[in-house]
XYZ file of C-alpha atoms in Angstrom:
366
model
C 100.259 12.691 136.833
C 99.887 8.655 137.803
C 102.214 6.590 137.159
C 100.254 3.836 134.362
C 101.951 1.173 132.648
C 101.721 -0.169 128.822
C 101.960 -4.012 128.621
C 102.578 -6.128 125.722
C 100.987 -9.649 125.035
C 104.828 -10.575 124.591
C 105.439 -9.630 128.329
C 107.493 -6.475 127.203
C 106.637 -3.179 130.444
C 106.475 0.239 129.734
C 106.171 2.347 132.674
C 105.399 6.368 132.025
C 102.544 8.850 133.206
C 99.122 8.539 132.828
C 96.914 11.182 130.991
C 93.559 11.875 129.611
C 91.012 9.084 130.614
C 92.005 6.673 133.274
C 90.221 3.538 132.144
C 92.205 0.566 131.365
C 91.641 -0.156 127.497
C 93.032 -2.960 125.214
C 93.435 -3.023 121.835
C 96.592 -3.490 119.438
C 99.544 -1.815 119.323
C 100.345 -0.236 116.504
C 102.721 3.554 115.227
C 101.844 6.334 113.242
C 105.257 7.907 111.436
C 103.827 10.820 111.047
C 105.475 14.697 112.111
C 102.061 16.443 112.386
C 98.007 15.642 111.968
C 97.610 13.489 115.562
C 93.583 15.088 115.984
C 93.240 13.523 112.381
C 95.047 10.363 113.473
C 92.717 10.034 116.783
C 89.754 10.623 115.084
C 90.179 8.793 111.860
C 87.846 5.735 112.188
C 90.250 2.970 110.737
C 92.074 2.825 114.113
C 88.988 1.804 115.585
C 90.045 -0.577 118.764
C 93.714 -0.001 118.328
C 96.324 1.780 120.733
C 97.691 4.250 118.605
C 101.584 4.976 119.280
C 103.161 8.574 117.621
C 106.792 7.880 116.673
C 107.491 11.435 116.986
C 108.349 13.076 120.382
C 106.449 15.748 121.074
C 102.541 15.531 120.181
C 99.378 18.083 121.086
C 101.646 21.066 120.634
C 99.134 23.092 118.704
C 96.466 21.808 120.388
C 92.966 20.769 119.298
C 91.112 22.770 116.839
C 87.622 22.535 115.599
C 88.543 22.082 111.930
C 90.282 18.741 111.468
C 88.596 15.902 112.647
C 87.844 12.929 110.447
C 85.277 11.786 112.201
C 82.307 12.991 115.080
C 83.446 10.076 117.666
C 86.896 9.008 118.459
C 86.950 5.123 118.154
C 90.799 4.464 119.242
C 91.295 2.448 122.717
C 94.548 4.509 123.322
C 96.996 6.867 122.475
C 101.180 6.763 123.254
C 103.551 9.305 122.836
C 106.739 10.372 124.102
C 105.999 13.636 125.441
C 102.086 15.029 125.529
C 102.413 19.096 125.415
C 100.180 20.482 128.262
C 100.811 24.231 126.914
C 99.490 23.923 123.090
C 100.289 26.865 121.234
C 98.315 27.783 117.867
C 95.822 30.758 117.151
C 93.378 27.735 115.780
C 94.004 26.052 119.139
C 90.505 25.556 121.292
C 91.613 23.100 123.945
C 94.538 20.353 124.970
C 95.199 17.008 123.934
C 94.627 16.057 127.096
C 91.028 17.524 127.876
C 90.089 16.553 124.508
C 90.847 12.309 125.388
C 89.680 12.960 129.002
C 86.433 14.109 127.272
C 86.064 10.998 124.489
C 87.129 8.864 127.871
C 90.609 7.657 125.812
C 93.707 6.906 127.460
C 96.747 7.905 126.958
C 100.328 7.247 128.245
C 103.541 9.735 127.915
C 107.242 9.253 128.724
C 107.682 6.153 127.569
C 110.620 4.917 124.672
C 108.703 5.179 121.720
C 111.923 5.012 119.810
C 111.668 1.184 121.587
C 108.100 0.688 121.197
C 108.345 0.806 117.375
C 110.960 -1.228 117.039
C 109.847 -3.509 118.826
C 106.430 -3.903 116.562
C 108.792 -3.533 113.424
C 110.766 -7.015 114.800
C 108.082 -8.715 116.101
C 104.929 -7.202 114.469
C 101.740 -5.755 115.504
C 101.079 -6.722 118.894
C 98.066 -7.147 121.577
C 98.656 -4.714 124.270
C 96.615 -3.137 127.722
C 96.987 0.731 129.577
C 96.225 0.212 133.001
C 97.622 0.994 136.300
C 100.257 -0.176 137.746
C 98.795 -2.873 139.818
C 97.640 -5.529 138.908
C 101.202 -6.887 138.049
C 102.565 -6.768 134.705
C 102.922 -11.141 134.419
C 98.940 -11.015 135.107
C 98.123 -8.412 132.176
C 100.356 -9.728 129.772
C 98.633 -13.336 130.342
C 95.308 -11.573 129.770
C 96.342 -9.811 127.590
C 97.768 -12.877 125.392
C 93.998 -14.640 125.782
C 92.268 -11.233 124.336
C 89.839 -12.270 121.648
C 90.045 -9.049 118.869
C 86.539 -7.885 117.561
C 85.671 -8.548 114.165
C 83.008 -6.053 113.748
C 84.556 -2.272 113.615
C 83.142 -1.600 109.979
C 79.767 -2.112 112.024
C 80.859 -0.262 115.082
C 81.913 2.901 112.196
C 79.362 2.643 109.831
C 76.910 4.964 109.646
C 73.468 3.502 110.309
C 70.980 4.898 108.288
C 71.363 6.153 104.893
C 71.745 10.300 104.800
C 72.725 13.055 102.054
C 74.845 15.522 101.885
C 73.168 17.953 98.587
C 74.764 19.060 95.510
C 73.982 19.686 92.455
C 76.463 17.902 90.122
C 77.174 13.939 90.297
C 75.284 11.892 92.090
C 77.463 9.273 94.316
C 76.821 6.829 96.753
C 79.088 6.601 99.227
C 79.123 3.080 100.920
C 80.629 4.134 104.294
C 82.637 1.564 106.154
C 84.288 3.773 108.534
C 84.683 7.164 106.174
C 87.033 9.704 106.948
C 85.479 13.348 106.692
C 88.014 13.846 104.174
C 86.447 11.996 101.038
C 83.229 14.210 101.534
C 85.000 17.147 101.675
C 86.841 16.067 98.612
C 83.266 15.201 96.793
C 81.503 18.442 97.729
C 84.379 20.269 96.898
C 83.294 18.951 93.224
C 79.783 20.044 93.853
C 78.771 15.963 93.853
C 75.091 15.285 95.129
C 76.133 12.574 97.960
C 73.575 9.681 99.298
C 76.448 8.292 102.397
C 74.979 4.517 102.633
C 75.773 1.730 105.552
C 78.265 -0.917 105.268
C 75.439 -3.457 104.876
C 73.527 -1.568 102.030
C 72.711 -4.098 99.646
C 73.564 -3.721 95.665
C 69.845 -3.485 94.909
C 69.129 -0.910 97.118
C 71.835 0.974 96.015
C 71.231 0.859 92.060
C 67.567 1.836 93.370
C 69.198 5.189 94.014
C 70.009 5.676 90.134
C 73.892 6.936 91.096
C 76.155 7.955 88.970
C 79.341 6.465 90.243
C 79.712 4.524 93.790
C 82.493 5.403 96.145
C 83.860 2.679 98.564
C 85.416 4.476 101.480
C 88.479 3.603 103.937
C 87.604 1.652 107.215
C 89.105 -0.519 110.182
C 89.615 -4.201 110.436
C 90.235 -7.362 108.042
C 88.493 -6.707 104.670
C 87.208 -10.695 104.712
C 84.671 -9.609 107.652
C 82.970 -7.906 105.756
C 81.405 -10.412 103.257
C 78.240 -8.431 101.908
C 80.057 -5.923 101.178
C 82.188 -8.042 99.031
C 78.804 -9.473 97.113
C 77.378 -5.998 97.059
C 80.976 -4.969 94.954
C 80.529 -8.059 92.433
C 76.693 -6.941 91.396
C 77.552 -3.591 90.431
C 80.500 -3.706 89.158
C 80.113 -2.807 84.972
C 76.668 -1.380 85.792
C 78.377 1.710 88.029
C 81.522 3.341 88.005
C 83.114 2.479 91.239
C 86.262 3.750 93.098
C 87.636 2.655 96.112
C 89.882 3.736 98.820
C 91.712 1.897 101.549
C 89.438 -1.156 103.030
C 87.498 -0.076 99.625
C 90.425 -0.844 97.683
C 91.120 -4.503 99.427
C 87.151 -5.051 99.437
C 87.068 -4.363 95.303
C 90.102 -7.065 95.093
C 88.492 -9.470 96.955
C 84.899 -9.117 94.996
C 86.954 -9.787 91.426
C 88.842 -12.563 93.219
C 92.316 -11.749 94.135
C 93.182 -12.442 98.145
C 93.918 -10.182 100.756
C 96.600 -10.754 103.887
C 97.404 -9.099 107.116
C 101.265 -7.103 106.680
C 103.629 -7.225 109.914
C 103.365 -3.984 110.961
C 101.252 -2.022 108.522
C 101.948 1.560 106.996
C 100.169 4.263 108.837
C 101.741 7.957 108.379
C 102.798 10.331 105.744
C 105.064 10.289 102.845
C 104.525 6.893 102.078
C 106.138 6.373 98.512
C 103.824 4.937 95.905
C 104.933 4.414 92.223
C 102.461 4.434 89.011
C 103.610 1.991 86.800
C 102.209 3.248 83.411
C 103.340 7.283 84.160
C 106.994 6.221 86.396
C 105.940 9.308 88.799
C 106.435 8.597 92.138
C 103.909 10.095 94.626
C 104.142 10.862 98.332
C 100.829 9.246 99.921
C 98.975 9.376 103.358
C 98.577 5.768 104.651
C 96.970 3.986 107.174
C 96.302 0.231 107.091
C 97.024 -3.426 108.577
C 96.085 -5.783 104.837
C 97.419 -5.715 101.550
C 96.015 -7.279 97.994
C 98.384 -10.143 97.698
C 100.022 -9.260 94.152
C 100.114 -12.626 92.952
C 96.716 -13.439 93.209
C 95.469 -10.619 90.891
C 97.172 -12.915 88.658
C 94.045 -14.653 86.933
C 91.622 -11.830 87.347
C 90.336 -8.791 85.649
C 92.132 -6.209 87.682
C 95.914 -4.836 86.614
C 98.076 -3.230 88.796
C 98.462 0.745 88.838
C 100.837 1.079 91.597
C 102.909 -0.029 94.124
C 104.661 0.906 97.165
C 108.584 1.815 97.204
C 109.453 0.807 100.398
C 108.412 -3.012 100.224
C 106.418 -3.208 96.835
C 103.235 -4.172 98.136
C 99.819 -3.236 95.704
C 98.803 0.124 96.163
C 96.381 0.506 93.189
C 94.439 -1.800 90.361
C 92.119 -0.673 87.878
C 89.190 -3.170 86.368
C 90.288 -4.288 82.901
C 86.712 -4.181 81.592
C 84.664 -2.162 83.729
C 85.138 1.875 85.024
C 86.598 0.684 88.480
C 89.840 1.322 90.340
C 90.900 1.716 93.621
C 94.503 2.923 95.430
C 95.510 1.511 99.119
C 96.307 5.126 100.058
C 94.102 8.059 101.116
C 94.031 10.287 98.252
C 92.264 12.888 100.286
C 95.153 13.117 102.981
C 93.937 14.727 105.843
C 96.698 14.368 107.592
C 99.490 14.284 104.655
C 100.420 15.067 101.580
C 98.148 15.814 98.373
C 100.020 14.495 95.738
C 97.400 12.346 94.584
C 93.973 14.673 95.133
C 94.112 14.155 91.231
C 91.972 10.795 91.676
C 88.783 11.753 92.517
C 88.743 14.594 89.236
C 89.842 11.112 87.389
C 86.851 9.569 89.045
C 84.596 12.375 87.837
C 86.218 11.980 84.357
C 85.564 8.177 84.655
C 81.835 8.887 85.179
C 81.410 11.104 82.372
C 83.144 9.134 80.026
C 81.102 5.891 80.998
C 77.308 8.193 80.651
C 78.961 9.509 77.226
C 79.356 5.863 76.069
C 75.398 5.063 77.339
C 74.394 8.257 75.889
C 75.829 7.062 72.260
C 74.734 3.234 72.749
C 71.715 4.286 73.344
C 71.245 6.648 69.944
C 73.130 4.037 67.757
């Protein structure tokens, strides 16, 4: 394999192999903590743009499979590990790591510190970064690198672009998708929900046009505030449809009732994230995978209450409306990869719906 190097806008050289596709790709740097679930990791579409670094050692061991993707197209710019297994071993396994980024034209880069790599993002936080080879020199990169500009429009890039559905015969939802993760539909189907997937851009009107019976606001890449009309599609339906959000959902529904949003060092992307409900005291172990946070203070003076919060530096993981059937949890409820501790949400979504047609049904015969 070529030798490639990894190069940090702070000047920092990592020198290891090359694999999959040889273009030179930029994006930021950023680690997943996760053991297992790197094909979900590649091809979930909130790393859209970012270099993707796996803190543990050994990744592609079992291979690629047709089962677990999160998404049809890869949109990461690069992928890190320690050691990339060229001899996967699993009966579900249908080709390598490698083939499968060589195919989706992603680079990657093995046999570099990791272990260093993270630690250095945990100091100094997340960080603009380039894969190339190893000429030009590393002082030239890391100056270009430095001047990158980062796009503001990956909900766009991930969004579906027309409207579609996905048949059922029970609720009807409408999932706004601003980069959605396979997993949610699975996790709707699964409870036989009649699902109209909309685009990031689809306005309120349009939407109440489709008569649904609760709105889902999926996970997605990038800052939450660049997505304004999303944010003024949230404010005209909430209290006329039961809403639940997940992920950039979640941060979007904050900033529609008027708390504020900011961008964490380092993020939390991986498994067994710990997450606390305040009202039960159970703690939950939660798949994560994002760069913002609701600021707590500012939900302060508005309608939303906080549900839950993470253990490991007490930032908002959940808020529920105080008035109208809406809530929303910074984690992935549906997993895929990671634990299901909290698949329970979307049955308490379907309970939210019910209950909210129950109380039309008896305002409407009083």
């Amino acid at each position: 394999m070529a030798k490639r190097q990894l190069v940090l806008e702070d000047g920092t050289v990592f020198i290891g192999e090359g694999f999959g596709s040889k273009r030179v790709s930029t994006g930021e740097v950023v680690f997943n903590t996760g053991m297992t679930g790197y094909q979900e990791v590649i091809s979930d579409p909130s790393y859209c743009g970012q270099i993707v670094t796996m803190t543990y050692p050994l990744v592609g061991n079992y291979g690629i499979n047709r089962d677990d993707f999160e998404t049809v197209t890869p949109f990461i710019n690069g992928f890190v590990v320690k050691e990339a297994s060229d001899a996967p071993s699993n009966f579900r396994n249908e080709e390598s790591l490698d083939h499968f980024l060589k195919a989706h034209d992603i680079p990657g880069i093995q046999g570099i510190d990791t272990r260093k790599l993270t630690k250095i993002i945990r100091r100094h936080g997340t960080m603009k970064a380039i894969i190339s080879d190893l000429e030009p020199a590393a002082e030239h990169l890391a100056e270009k690198v430095r001047n990158l500009t980062m796009p503001t429009d990956q909900v766009k890039t991930t969004s579906t672009i027309k409207p579609y559905v996905v048949p059922g015969r029970g609720l009807r939802i409408v999932l706004v998708d601003f980069g959605a993760k396979h997993g949610i539909l699975r996790e709707l189907t699964k409870r036989n929900c009649h699902i109209t997937v909309v685009p990031h851009d689809y306005t309120a009107e349009a939407i109440l046009r489709l008569k649904p019976d609760g709105i889902m606001l999926t996970n997605g890449p990038g800052d939450p505030k660049d997505v304004p009309e999303a944010i003024e599609m949230i404010q005209h339906v909430l209290g006329k449809i039961p809403v639940f959000g997940i992920c950039l959902g979640h941060q979007l529904l904050a900033l529609a009732c008027g708390a504020d949003t900011e961008k964490m060092k380092f993020g939390h992307r991986g498994a067994n994230h710990p997450v606390k409900d305040i009202k039960s005291s159970k703690t939950y172990l939660t798949s994560q995978n994002h760069s913002y946070a609701v600021r707590e203070a500012s939900l302060e003076n508005t309608d939303l209450g906080l549900t839950q919060i993470a253990l490991n530096d007490r930032t908002v993981e959940g808020v529920r409306h105080k008035n109208y059937p809406a809530f929303s949890v910074q984690y992935h409820p549906e997993a895929s990869p990671g634990p299901e501790d909290t698949n329970y949400l979307f049955d308490d979504f379907m309970n939210m719906i019910k209950k909210n047609q129950k109380k039309h049904e008896e305002e409407a015969y009083a």
